[in-house]
Short mmCIF file of C-alpha atoms in Angstrom, two decimals:
data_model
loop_
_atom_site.label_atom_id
_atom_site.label_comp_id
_atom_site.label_asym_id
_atom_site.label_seq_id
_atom_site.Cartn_x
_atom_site.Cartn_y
_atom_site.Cartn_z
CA UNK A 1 24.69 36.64 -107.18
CA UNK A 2 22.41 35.54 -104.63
CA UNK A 3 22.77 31.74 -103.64
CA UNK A 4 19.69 31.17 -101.76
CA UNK A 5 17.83 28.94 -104.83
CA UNK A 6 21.32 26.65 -105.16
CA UNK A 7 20.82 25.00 -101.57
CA UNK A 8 17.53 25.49 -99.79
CA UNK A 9 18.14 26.22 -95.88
CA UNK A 10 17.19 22.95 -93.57
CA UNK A 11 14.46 25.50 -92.19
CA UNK A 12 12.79 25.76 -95.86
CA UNK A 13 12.76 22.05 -96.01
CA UNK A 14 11.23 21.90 -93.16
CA UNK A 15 8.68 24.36 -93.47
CA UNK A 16 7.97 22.70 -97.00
CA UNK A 17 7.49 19.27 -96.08
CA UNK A 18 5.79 19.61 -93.00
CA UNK A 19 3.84 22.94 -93.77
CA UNK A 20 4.72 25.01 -90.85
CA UNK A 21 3.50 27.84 -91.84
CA UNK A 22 0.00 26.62 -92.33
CA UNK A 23 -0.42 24.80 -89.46
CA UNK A 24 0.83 28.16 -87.87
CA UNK A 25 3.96 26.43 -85.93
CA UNK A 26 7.95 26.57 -86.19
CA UNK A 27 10.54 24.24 -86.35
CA UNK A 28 11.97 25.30 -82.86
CA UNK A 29 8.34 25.01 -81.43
CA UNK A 30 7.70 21.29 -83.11
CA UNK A 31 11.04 20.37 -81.86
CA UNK A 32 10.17 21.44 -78.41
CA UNK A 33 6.71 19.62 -78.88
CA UNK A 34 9.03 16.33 -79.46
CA UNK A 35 11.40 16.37 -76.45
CA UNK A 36 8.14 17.08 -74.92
CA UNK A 37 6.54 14.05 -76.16
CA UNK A 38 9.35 11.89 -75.60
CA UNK A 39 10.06 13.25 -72.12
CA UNK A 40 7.08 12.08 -71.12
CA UNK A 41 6.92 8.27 -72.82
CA UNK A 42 10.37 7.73 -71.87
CA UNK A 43 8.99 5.67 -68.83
CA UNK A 44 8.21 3.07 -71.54
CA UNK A 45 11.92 1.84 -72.26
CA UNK A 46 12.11 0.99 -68.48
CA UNK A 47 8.60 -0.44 -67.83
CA UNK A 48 8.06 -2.87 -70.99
CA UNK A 49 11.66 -4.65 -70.78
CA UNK A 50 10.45 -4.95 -67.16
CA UNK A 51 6.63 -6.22 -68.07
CA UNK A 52 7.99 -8.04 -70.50
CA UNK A 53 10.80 -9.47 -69.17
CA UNK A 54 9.02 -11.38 -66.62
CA UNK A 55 7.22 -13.41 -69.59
CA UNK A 56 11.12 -14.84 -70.51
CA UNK A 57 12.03 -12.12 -73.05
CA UNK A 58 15.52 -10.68 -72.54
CA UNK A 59 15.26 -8.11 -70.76
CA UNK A 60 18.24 -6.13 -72.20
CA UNK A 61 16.66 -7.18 -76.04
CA UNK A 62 13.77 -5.92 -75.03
CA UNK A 63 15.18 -2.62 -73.96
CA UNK A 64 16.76 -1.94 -77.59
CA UNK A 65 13.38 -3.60 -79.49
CA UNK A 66 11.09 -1.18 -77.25
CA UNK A 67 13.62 2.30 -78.14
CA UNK A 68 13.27 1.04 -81.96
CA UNK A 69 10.01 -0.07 -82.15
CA UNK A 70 8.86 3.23 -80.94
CA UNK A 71 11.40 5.05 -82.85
CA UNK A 72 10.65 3.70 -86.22
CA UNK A 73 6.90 3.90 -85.60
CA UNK A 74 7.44 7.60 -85.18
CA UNK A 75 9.05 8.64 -87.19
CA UNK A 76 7.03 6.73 -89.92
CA UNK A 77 4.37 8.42 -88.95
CA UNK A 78 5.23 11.86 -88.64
CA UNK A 79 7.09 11.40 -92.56
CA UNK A 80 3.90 9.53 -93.88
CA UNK A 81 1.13 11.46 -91.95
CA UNK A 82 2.38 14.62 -90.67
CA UNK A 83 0.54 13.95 -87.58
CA UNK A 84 2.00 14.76 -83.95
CA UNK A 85 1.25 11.02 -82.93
CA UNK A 86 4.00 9.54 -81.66
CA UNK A 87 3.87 5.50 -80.89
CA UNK A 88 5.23 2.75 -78.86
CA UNK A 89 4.57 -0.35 -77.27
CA UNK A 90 1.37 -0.26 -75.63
CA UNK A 91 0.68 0.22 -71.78
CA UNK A 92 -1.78 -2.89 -70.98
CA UNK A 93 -1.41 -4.68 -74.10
CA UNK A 94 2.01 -5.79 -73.05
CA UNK A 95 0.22 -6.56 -69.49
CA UNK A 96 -1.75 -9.09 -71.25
CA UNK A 97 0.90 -10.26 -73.62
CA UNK A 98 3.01 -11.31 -70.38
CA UNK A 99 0.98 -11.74 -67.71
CA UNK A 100 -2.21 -13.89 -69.10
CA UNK A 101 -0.86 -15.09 -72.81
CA UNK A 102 2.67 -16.24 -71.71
CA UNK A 103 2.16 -17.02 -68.06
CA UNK A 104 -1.47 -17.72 -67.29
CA UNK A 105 -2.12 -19.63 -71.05
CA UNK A 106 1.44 -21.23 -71.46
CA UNK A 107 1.90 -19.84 -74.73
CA UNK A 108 5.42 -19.35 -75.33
CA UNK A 109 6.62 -15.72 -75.97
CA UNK A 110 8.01 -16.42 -79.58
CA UNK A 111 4.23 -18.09 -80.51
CA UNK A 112 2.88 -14.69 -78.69
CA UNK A 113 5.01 -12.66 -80.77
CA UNK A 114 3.29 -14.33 -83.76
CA UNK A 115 0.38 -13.57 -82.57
CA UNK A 116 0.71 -9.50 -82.36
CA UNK A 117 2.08 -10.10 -86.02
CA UNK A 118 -0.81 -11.58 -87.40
CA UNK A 119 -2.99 -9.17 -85.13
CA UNK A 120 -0.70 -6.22 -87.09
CA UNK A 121 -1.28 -8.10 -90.58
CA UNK A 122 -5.04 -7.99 -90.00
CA UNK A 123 -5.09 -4.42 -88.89
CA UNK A 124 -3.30 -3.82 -92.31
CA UNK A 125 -5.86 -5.71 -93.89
CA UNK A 126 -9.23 -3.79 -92.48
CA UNK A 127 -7.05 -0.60 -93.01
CA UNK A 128 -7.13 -1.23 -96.51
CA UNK A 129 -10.12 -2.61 -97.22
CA UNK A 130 -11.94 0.45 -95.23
CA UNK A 131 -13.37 -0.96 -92.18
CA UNK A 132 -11.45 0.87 -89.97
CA UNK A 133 -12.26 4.03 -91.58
CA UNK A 134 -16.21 2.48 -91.10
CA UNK A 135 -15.29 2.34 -87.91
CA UNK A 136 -14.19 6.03 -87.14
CA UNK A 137 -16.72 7.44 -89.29
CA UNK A 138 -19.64 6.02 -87.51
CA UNK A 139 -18.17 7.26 -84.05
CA UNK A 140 -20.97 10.14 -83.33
CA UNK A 141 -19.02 13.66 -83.37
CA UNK A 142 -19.97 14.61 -79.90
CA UNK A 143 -18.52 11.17 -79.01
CA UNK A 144 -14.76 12.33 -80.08
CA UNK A 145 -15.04 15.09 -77.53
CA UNK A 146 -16.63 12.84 -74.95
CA UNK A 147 -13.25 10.46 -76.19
CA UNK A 148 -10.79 13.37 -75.58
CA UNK A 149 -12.06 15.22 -72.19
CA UNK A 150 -11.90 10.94 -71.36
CA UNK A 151 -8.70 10.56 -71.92
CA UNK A 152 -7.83 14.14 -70.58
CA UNK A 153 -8.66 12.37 -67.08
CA UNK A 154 -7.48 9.41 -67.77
CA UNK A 155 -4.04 11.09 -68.37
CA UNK A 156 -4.18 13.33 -65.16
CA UNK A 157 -4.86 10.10 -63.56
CA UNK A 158 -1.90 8.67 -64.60
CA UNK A 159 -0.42 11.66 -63.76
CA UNK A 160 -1.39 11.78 -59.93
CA UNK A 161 -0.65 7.62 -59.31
CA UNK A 162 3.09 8.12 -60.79
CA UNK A 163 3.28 10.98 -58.47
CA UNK A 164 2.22 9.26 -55.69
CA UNK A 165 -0.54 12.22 -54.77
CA UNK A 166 -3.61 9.52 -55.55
CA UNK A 167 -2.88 5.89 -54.24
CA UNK A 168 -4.55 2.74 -54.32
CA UNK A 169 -7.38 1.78 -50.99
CA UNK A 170 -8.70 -1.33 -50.10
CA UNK A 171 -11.91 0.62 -48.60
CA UNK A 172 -12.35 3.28 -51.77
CA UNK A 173 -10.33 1.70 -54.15
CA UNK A 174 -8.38 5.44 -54.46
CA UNK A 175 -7.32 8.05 -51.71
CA UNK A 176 -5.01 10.59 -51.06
CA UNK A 177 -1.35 9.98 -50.93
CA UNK A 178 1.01 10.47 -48.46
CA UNK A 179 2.40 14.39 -49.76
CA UNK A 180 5.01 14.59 -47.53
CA UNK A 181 6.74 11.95 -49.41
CA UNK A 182 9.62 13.51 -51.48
CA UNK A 183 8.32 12.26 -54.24
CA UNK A 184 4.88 13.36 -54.15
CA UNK A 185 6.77 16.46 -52.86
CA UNK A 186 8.53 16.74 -55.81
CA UNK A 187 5.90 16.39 -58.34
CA UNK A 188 4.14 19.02 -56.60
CA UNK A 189 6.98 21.34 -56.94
CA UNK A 190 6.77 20.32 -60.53
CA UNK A 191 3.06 20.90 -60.85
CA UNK A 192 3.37 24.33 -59.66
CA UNK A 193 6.44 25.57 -61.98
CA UNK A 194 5.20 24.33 -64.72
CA UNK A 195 1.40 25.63 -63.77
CA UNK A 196 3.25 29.04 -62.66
CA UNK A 197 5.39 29.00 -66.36
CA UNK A 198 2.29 27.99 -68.50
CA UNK A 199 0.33 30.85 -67.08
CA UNK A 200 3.59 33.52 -67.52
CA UNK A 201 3.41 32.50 -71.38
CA UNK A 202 6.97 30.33 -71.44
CA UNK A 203 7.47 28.76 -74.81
CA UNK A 204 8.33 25.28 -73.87
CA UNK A 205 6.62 25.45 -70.48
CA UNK A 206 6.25 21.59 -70.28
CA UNK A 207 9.62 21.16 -71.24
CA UNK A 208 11.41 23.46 -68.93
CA UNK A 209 9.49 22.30 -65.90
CA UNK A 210 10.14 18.56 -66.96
CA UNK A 211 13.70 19.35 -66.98
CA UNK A 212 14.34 21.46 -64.01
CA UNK A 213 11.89 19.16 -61.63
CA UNK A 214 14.33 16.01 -62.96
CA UNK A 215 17.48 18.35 -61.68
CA UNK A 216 15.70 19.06 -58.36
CA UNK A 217 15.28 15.39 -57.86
CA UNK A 218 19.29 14.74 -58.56
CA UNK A 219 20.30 17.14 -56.52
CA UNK A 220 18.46 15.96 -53.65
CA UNK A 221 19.28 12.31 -54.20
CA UNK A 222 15.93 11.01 -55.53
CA UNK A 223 17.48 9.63 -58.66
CA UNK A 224 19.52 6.78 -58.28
CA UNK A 225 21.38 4.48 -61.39
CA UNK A 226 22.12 1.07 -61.88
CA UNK A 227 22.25 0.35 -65.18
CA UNK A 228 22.60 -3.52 -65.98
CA UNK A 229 25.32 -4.18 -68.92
CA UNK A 230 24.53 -3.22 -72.40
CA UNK A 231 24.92 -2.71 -76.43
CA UNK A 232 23.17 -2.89 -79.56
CA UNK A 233 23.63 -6.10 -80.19
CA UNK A 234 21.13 -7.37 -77.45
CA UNK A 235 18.46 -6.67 -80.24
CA UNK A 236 19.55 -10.18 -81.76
CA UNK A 237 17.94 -11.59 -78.48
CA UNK A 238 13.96 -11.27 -79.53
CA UNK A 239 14.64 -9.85 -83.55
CA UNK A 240 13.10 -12.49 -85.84
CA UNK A 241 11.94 -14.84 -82.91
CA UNK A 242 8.10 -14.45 -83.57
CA UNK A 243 6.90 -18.41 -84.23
CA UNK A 244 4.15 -18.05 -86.69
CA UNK A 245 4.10 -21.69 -86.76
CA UNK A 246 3.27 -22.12 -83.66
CA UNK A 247 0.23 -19.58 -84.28
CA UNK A 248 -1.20 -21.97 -86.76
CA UNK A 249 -1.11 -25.01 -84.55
CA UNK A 250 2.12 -26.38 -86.95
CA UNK A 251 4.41 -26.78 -84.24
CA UNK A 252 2.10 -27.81 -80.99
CA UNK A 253 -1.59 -26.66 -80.74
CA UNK A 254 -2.97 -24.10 -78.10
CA UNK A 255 -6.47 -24.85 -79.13
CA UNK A 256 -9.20 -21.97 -79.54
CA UNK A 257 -7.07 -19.94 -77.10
CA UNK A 258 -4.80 -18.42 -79.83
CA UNK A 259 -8.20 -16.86 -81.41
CA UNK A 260 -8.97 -15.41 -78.68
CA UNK A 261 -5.53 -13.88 -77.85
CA UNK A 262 -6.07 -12.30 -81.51
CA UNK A 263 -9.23 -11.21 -81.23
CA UNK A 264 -7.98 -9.11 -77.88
CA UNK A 265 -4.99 -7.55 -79.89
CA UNK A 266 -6.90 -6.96 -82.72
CA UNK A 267 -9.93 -5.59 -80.69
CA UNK A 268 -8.04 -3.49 -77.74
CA UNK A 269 -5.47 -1.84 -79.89
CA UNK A 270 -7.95 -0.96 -82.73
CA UNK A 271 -10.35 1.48 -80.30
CA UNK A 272 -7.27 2.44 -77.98
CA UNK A 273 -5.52 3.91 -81.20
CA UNK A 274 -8.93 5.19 -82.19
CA UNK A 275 -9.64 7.31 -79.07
CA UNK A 276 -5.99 8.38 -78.80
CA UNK A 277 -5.73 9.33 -82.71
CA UNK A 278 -9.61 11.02 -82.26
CA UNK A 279 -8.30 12.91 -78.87
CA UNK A 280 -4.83 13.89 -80.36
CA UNK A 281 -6.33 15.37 -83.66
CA UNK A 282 -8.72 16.78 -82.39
CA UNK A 283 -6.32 18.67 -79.11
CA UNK A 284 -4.03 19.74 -82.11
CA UNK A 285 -6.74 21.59 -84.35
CA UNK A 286 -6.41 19.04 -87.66
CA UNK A 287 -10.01 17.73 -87.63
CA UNK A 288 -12.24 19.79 -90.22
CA UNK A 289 -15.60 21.61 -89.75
CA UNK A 290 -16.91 17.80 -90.24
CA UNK A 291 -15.18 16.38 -87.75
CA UNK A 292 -13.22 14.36 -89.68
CA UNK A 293 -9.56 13.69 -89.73
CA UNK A 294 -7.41 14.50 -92.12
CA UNK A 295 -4.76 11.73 -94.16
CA UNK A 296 -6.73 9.11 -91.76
CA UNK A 297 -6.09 6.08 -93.60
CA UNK A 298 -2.28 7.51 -93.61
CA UNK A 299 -2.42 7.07 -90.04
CA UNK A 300 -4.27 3.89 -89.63
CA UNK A 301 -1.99 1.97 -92.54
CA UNK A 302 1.18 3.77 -90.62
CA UNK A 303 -0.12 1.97 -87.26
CA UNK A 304 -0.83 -1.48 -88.52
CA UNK A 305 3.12 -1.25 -89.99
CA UNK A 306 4.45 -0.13 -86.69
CA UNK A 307 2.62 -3.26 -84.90
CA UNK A 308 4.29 -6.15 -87.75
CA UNK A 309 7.84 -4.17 -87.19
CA UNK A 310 7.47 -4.72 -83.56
CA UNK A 311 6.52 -7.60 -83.23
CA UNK A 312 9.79 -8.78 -85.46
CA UNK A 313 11.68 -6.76 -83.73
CA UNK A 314 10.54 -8.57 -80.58
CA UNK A 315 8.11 -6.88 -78.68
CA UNK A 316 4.38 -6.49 -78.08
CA UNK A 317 1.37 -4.32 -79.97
CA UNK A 318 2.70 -1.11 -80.98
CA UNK A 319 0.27 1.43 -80.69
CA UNK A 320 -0.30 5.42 -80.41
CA UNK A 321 0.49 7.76 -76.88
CA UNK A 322 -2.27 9.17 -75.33
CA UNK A 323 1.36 11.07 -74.09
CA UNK A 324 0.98 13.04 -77.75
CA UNK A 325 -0.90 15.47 -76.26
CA UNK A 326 1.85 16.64 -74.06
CA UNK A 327 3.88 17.12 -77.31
CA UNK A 328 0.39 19.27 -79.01
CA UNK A 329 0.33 21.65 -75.86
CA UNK A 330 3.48 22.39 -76.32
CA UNK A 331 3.11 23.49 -79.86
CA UNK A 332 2.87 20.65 -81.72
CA UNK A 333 0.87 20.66 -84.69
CA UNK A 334 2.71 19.05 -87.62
CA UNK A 335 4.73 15.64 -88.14
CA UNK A 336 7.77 17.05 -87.41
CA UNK A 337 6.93 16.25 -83.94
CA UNK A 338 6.93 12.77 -83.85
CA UNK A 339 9.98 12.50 -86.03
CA UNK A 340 11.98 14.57 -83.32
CA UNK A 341 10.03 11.87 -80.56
CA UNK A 342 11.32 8.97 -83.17
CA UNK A 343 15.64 10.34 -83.21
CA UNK A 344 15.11 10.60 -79.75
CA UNK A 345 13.85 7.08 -79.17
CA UNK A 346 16.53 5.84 -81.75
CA UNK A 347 19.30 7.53 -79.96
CA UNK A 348 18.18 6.04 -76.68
CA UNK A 349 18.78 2.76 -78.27
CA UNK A 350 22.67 3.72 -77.44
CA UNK A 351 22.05 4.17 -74.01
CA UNK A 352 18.31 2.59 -72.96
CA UNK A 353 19.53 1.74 -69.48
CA UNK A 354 20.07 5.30 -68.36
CA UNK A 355 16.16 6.53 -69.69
CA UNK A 356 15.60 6.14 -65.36
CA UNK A 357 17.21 9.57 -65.21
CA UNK A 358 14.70 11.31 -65.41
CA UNK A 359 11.94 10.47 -62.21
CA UNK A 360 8.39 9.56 -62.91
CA UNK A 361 7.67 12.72 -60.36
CA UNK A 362 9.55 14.84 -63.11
CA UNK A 363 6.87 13.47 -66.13
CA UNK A 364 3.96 13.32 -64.06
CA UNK A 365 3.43 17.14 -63.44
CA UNK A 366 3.44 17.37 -67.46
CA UNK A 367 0.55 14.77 -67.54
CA UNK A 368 -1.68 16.37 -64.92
CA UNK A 369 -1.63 19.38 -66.41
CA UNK A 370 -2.17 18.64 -70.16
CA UNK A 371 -5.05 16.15 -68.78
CA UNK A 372 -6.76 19.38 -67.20
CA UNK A 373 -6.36 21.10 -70.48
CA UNK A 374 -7.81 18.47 -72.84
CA UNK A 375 -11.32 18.68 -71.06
CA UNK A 376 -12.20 21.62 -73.09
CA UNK A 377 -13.84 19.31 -75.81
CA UNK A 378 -16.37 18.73 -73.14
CA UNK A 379 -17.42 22.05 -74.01
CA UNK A 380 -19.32 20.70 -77.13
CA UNK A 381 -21.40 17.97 -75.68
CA UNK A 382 -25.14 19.16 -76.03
CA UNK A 383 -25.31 18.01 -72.14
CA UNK A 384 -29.17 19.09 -72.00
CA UNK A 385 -29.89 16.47 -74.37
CA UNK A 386 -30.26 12.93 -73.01
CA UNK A 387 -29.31 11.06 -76.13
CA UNK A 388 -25.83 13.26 -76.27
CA UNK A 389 -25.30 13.36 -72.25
CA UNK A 390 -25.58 9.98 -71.30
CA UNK A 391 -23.36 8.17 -73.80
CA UNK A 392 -20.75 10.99 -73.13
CA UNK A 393 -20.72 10.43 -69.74
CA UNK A 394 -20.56 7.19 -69.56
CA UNK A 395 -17.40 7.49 -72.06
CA UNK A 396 -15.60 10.08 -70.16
CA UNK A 397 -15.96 8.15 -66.99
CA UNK A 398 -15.57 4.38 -68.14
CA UNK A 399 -11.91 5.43 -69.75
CA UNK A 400 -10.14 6.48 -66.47
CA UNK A 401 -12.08 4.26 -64.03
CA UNK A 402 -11.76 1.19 -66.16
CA UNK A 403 -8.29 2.40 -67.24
CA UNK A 404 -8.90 1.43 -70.91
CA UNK A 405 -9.96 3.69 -73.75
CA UNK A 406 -11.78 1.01 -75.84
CA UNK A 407 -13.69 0.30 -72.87
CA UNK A 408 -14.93 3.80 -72.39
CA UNK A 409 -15.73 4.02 -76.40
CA UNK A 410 -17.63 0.58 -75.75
CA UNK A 411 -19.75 2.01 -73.53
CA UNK A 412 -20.20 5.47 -75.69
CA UNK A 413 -20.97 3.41 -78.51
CA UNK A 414 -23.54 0.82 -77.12
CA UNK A 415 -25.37 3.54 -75.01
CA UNK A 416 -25.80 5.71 -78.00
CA UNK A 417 -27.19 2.81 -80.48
CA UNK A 418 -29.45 1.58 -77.44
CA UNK A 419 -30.94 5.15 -76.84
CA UNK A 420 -31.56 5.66 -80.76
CA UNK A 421 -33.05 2.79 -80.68
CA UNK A 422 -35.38 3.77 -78.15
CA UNK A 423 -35.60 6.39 -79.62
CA UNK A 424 -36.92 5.47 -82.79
CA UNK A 425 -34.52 7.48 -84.27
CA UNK A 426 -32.18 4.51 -86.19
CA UNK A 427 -31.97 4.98 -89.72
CA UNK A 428 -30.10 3.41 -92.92
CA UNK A 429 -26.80 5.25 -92.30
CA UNK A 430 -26.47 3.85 -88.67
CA UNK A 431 -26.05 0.18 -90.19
CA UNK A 432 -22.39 -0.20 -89.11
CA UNK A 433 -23.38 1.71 -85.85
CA UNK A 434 -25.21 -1.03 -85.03
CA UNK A 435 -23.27 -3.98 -85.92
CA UNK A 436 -20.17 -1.91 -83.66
CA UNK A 437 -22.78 -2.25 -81.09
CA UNK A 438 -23.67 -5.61 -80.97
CA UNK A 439 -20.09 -6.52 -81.00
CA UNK A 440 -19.33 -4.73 -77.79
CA UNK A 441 -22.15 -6.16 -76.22
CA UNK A 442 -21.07 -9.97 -77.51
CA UNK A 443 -17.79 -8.22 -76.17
CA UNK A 444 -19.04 -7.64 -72.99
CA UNK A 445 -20.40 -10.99 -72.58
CA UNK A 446 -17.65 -12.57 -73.27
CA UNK A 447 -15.29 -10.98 -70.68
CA UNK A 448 -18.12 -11.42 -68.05
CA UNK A 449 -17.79 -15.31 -69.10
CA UNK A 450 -14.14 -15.42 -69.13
#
């Protein structure tokens, strides 16, 4: 008698929840796609505890909040949205969380904490009530692939400073790094195998050259390991330390600063996880002939949860990788993904020290490489049309020279209002268009004031 219908095999599962087969992947290649994707966001368990740390957190509690924020954020997402988005606390948010909230403002950390819940609670809150959909919807299409060839360079950027082949110069700002280094050496090597593998055809091109670049380093002594003392239990250091008093003035008062604090988590997270969700989607084939994307509010209610878990878990706005795309080149297409990205992130909770194994040199090939492939949006940019070229340039250059995604959709946005105005081409449906507009200029002024 045949068995088979008594216990379905994990791979049928699989197949049926995430719908391999019609997004025309495997299980071996989306599991791939996630070591991929986690490969190259591992950097975050070292560099938050570190950011953070210097704002009074624990640094070891920070360590284990960071691996399970990320890992529960994941994995949500890839069960609720079947989306290859992976998430984790965000790069410059937690710049400002430390840096200007805590240590320029004197806001303690546990009243800062409060704050990215409240910000998470009011993404929640325009999730559901639409307005962030308004918002996506009223991005212009070309815009999205002016967004993703943006953060294509914005990621090869990245790329070349953590390889040390672009470095900073007080005379132009950027130059050319010193190559001989071993570590610019070594993401060159790097850059080449995985070029060299990529253009042979190798399934899991990304991954193999991640790996073998990392053994390289070891065996020529680039890697070196100190981990400081550590378990589980250092979660109980920022866990359930957010003071929401203290955001509502009950237990001292911080004045009008704590509104603006919100309005910069609400207002940088919502358009970074915008252009990284509109780049990601888009990279991975899952936007329709309309350019829209599909199970959107999914995604956005799945990112507003991952942001109030964080925050209790003790650390700053979670948010969605631009890193994702690593994980769609190398096959990604379905949820299953990020889940693999989330186990990976929850295992490192065991042993979050020892993430510094693997070299930034190792992850930084990855990142040049799928930032030269995501330019190929660029493609559909009507570029001999003014009121198309102009707003996508300015997008796809404001995002790695300003180093901020919502600053390079500000600029998209406002230019593209500004020349349909002109225009005279502004009609009823571009209502919401324009309010986004006016809010990045008032947003503009306001920074140039601060």
């Amino acid at each position: 008698m045949d068995q088979t219908p008594q216990a379905a095999p994990a791979a049928g599962v699989l197949e049926r929840y995430f719908a391999l087969k019609e997004r025309g992947t495997t299980a071996r290649t989306e599991v791939l796609a996630g070591v991929t994707t986690f490969l190259t966001m591992a950097y975050i368990v070292l560099v938050n505890p570190a950011i953070l740390g210097s704002a009074g957190l624990p640094v070891a509690s920070v360590a284990a909040a960071t691996c399970f924020a990320a890992a529960f954020a994941s994995i949500l997402m890839g069960m609720v949205s079947n989306t290859p988005l992976a998430l984790a606390p965000g790069m410059g948010l937690n710049a400002y969380f430390s840096y200007t909230v805590v240590q320029q403002m004197g806001v303690p950390w546990q009243v800062a904490l409060g704050c990215v819940f409240i910000s998470g609670v009011a993404f929640l809150i325009l999730t559901l009530t639409g307005v962030r959909q308004l918002i996506v919807n009223s991005i212009p299409h070309y815009l999205f692939a002016a967004v993703a060839g943006g953060i294509g360079l914005f990621i090869g950027f990245i790329g070349f400073k953590d390889a040390g082949i672009i470095v900073s110069n007080p005379a132009t700002f950027v130059a050319l790094g010193n190559l001989k280094d071993p570590n610019a050496a070594l993401a060159i090597f790097g850059l080449l195998l995985i070029g060299a593998l990529s253009v042979w055809n190798v399934r899991g091109a990304m991954l193999i050259g991640i790996v073998v670049t990392t053994l390289a380093g070891w065996l020529f002594g680039m890697v070196s390991v100190s981990p400081e003392p550590y378990s589980l239990s250092a979660l109980t250091g920022t866990a359930f330390q957010l003071d929401l008093s203290g955001v509502f003035g009950l237990s001292g008062s911080h004045g009008l600063g704590l509104l603006e604090i919100l309005f910069v988590f609400l207002f940088v997270d919502l358009f970074d996880n915008i252009g990284t969700l509109v780049a990601v989607t888009k990279r991975a084939g899952l936007m329709d002939s309309a350019g829209r994307i599909p199970r959107l509010n999914r995604i956005l209610i799945t990112d507003a949860t991952a942001t109030i878990v964080g925050s209790m878990a003790g650390t700053s706005t979670v948010t969605s990788y631009v890193e994702s795309a690593a994980g769609v080149q190398a096959g990604g297409r379905t949820g299953l993904t990020a889940v693999v990205t989330g186990v990976l992130f929850l295992a490192m909770m065991f042993v979050a020290p020892y993430a510094q194994l693997i070299p930034l040199a190792a992850t930084a090939p990855a990142l040049i490489i799928v930032g030269g492939l995501m330019l190929l949006p660029l493609t559909e940019v009507e570029w001999e049309d003014p009121l198309s070229a102009i707003p996508a340039f300015l997008t796809v250059a404001m995002i790695p020279l300003t180093f901020s995604i919502a600053n390079g959709l500000a600029f998209g946005i406002t230019a593209h209002a500004a020349l349909k105005i002109v225009r005279g081409t502004v009609t009823k449906k571009d209502w919401f268009l324009l309010i986004l507009a006016l809010l990045f200029v008032a947003r503009f002024i306001w920074m140039g004031a601060a």
